[in-house]
Amino acid sequence: MGERLDKGGSVEDANSLFPGDHNSVIRKGIKPRNSDNHKEMVITGVTSPTDVFCSVPGRLSLLSSTSKYKVTVGEVQRRLSPPECLNASLLGGVLRRAKSKNGGRSLREKLEKIGLNLPAGRRKAANVTLLTSLVEGEAIHLARDFGYVCETEFPSRQVGEFLCRNHSDPSELYRRKELFLATKQIMKEFVDLLNQDRSPLCNTRPQNILEPNIQRHLTHFSLITHGFGSPAIVAALTAVQNFMNESLKYLEKQLNNYQTSGSTHVPGVDTKKEDQKK
């Protein structure tokens, strides 16, 4: 996931995110029409989705190291499209224009210059969360930092040993070992799937790897979390995988100690099968 975020690429039209979805609020060459949930807008094609719309200061940075993140036209299109469908007020808050004089009007004028018409009275379509305030660049930055902390600071060995130390019966140790190995396999499949997510982010629009019917749902999650969601889950699961690896090391040590103590048979365990696995 982190690797794909570093690669450059082009951002395709927002309509390509929802193939076959005729309820998109951004459409080319279609006049706006009223809707019960929101008013539609038109892209005139006068700008490229990879163009930088503006730069905004980060919300999570310390004052001594305030970072600025570039917001592309493609990202603005995504924030105005399903599933969020931000209105002018919320978009102004995201772009840090809410407190400026005539901020709403100037934002609408700037949107019109790039071919986006955002009618007044438009209603948002998704619940507002703390993630709503983050632009994609900062959300990705947060996910990377979270991944780094999970990898370097999570006490995988201590937790693994703590949860295994109350199990001393050899048959129970073997059973837990089998459970850990099976869980690792399922979790690897899940992490591998998330690492193939190719949702559009910032100025990138990678070519899809997964089938459209699953990529569409991953893209929905990415749009809601602005790129934070899948990498954060992968980071957390990586910490879990490290915990399981440390648990297996502890179990192997305990089993080896049992075998070297002189016993050649463990009740309820086929030692021949165990030897074959090794």
PDB file of N, CA, C and O in Angstrom, residues 11 16 35 38 50 75 88 126 157-158 178 180 189 195 218 248 268 270:
ATOM      1  N   VAL A  11      -4.679  11.172 -12.848  1.00  0.00           N
ATOM      2  CA  VAL A  11      -5.996  11.000 -12.250  1.00  0.00           C
ATOM      3  C   VAL A  11      -7.030  11.040 -13.342  1.00  0.00           C
ATOM      4  O   VAL A  11      -7.107  11.998 -14.104  1.00  0.00           O
ATOM      5  N   SER A  16     -15.112   7.825 -13.657  1.00  0.00           N
ATOM      6  CA  SER A  16     -14.573   6.474 -13.800  1.00  0.00           C
ATOM      7  C   SER A  16     -14.523   5.736 -12.477  1.00  0.00           C
ATOM      8  O   SER A  16     -14.306   4.537 -12.454  1.00  0.00           O
ATOM      9  N   SER A  35     -32.356  17.495  -7.230  1.00  0.00           N
ATOM     10  CA  SER A  35     -32.494  16.167  -6.663  1.00  0.00           C
ATOM     11  C   SER A  35     -32.945  16.299  -5.234  1.00  0.00           C
ATOM     12  O   SER A  35     -32.739  17.334  -4.597  1.00  0.00           O
ATOM     13  N   HIS A  38     -29.348  16.311  -3.373  1.00  0.00           N
ATOM     14  CA  HIS A  38     -28.369  17.331  -3.698  1.00  0.00           C
ATOM     15  C   HIS A  38     -28.641  17.833  -5.112  1.00  0.00           C
ATOM     16  O   HIS A  38     -29.432  17.280  -5.850  1.00  0.00           O
ATOM     17  N   THR A  50      -5.174  16.579 -12.552  1.00  0.00           N
ATOM     18  CA  THR A  50      -3.869  16.566 -11.881  1.00  0.00           C
ATOM     19  C   THR A  50      -3.390  17.964 -11.510  1.00  0.00           C
ATOM     20  O   THR A  50      -2.394  18.099 -10.802  1.00  0.00           O
ATOM     21  N   GLU A  75      -8.900  15.794  -6.501  1.00  0.00           N
ATOM     22  CA  GLU A  75      -9.337  15.596  -5.119  1.00  0.00           C
ATOM     23  C   GLU A  75     -10.582  16.418  -4.822  1.00  0.00           C
ATOM     24  O   GLU A  75     -11.503  15.943  -4.145  1.00  0.00           O
ATOM     25  N   ALA A  88     -20.735  23.679  -0.113  1.00  0.00           N
ATOM     26  CA  ALA A  88     -19.749  24.756  -0.152  1.00  0.00           C
ATOM     27  C   ALA A  88     -19.196  25.062   1.234  1.00  0.00           C
ATOM     28  O   ALA A  88     -18.010  25.345   1.402  1.00  0.00           O
ATOM     29  N   ALA A 126     -22.865  12.296   3.346  1.00  0.00           N
ATOM     30  CA  ALA A 126     -22.239  11.388   4.315  1.00  0.00           C
ATOM     31  C   ALA A 126     -22.112  12.087   5.665  1.00  0.00           C
ATOM     32  O   ALA A 126     -22.056  13.317   5.741  1.00  0.00           O
ATOM     33  N   ARG A 157       6.394  -8.800  21.066  1.00  0.00           N
ATOM     34  CA  ARG A 157       6.975  -9.921  21.812  1.00  0.00           C
ATOM     35  C   ARG A 157       6.396 -10.008  23.219  1.00  0.00           C
ATOM     36  O   ARG A 157       6.012 -11.088  23.679  1.00  0.00           O
ATOM     37  N   GLN A 158       6.284  -8.869  23.877  1.00  0.00           N
ATOM     38  CA  GLN A 158       5.779  -8.877  25.248  1.00  0.00           C
ATOM     39  C   GLN A 158       4.331  -9.355  25.309  1.00  0.00           C
ATOM     40  O   GLN A 158       3.961 -10.135  26.195  1.00  0.00           O
ATOM     41  N   GLU A 178      -1.290 -24.481  16.103  1.00  0.00           N
ATOM     42  CA  GLU A 178      -2.097 -24.700  14.899  1.00  0.00           C
ATOM     43  C   GLU A 178      -3.056 -23.538  14.660  1.00  0.00           C
ATOM     44  O   GLU A 178      -3.268 -23.119  13.521  1.00  0.00           O
ATOM     45  N   PHE A 180      -2.629 -20.383  15.560  1.00  0.00           N
ATOM     46  CA  PHE A 180      -1.844 -19.239  15.094  1.00  0.00           C
ATOM     47  C   PHE A 180      -1.476 -19.391  13.622  1.00  0.00           C
ATOM     48  O   PHE A 180      -1.562 -18.428  12.848  1.00  0.00           O
ATOM     49  N   GLU A 189      -4.015 -13.404   3.512  1.00  0.00           N
ATOM     50  CA  GLU A 189      -4.896 -13.230   2.362  1.00  0.00           C
ATOM     51  C   GLU A 189      -5.599 -11.879   2.418  1.00  0.00           C
ATOM     52  O   GLU A 189      -5.742 -11.196   1.395  1.00  0.00           O
ATOM     53  N   ASN A 195      -3.557  -4.606   0.041  1.00  0.00           N
ATOM     54  CA  ASN A 195      -2.375  -4.042  -0.610  1.00  0.00           C
ATOM     55  C   ASN A 195      -2.543  -3.917  -2.117  1.00  0.00           C
ATOM     56  O   ASN A 195      -1.739  -3.253  -2.779  1.00  0.00           O
ATOM     57  N   LEU A 218     -13.760  -0.981  -2.111  1.00  0.00           N
ATOM     58  CA  LEU A 218     -12.547  -0.454  -1.493  1.00  0.00           C
ATOM     59  C   LEU A 218     -12.378   1.031  -1.810  1.00  0.00           C
ATOM     60  O   LEU A 218     -11.919   1.812  -0.976  1.00  0.00           O
ATOM     61  N   LEU A 248       4.388 -17.574  18.240  1.00  0.00           N
ATOM     62  CA  LEU A 248       4.858 -18.853  17.703  1.00  0.00           C
ATOM     63  C   LEU A 248       6.285 -19.161  18.162  1.00  0.00           C
ATOM     64  O   LEU A 248       6.612 -20.309  18.466  1.00  0.00           O
ATOM     65  N   GLY A 268      -2.585 -36.626  22.756  1.00  0.00           N
ATOM     66  CA  GLY A 268      -3.495 -36.009  21.792  1.00  0.00           C
ATOM     67  C   GLY A 268      -2.810 -35.422  20.586  1.00  0.00           C
ATOM     68  O   GLY A 268      -3.438 -34.749  19.775  1.00  0.00           O
ATOM     69  N   ASP A 270      -0.194 -36.081  17.195  1.00  0.00           N
ATOM     70  CA  ASP A 270       0.499 -37.010  16.314  1.00  0.00           C
ATOM     71  C   ASP A 270       1.877 -36.422  16.016  1.00  0.00           C
ATOM     72  O   ASP A 270       2.030 -35.521  15.193  1.00  0.00           O
TER      73      ASP A 270
END
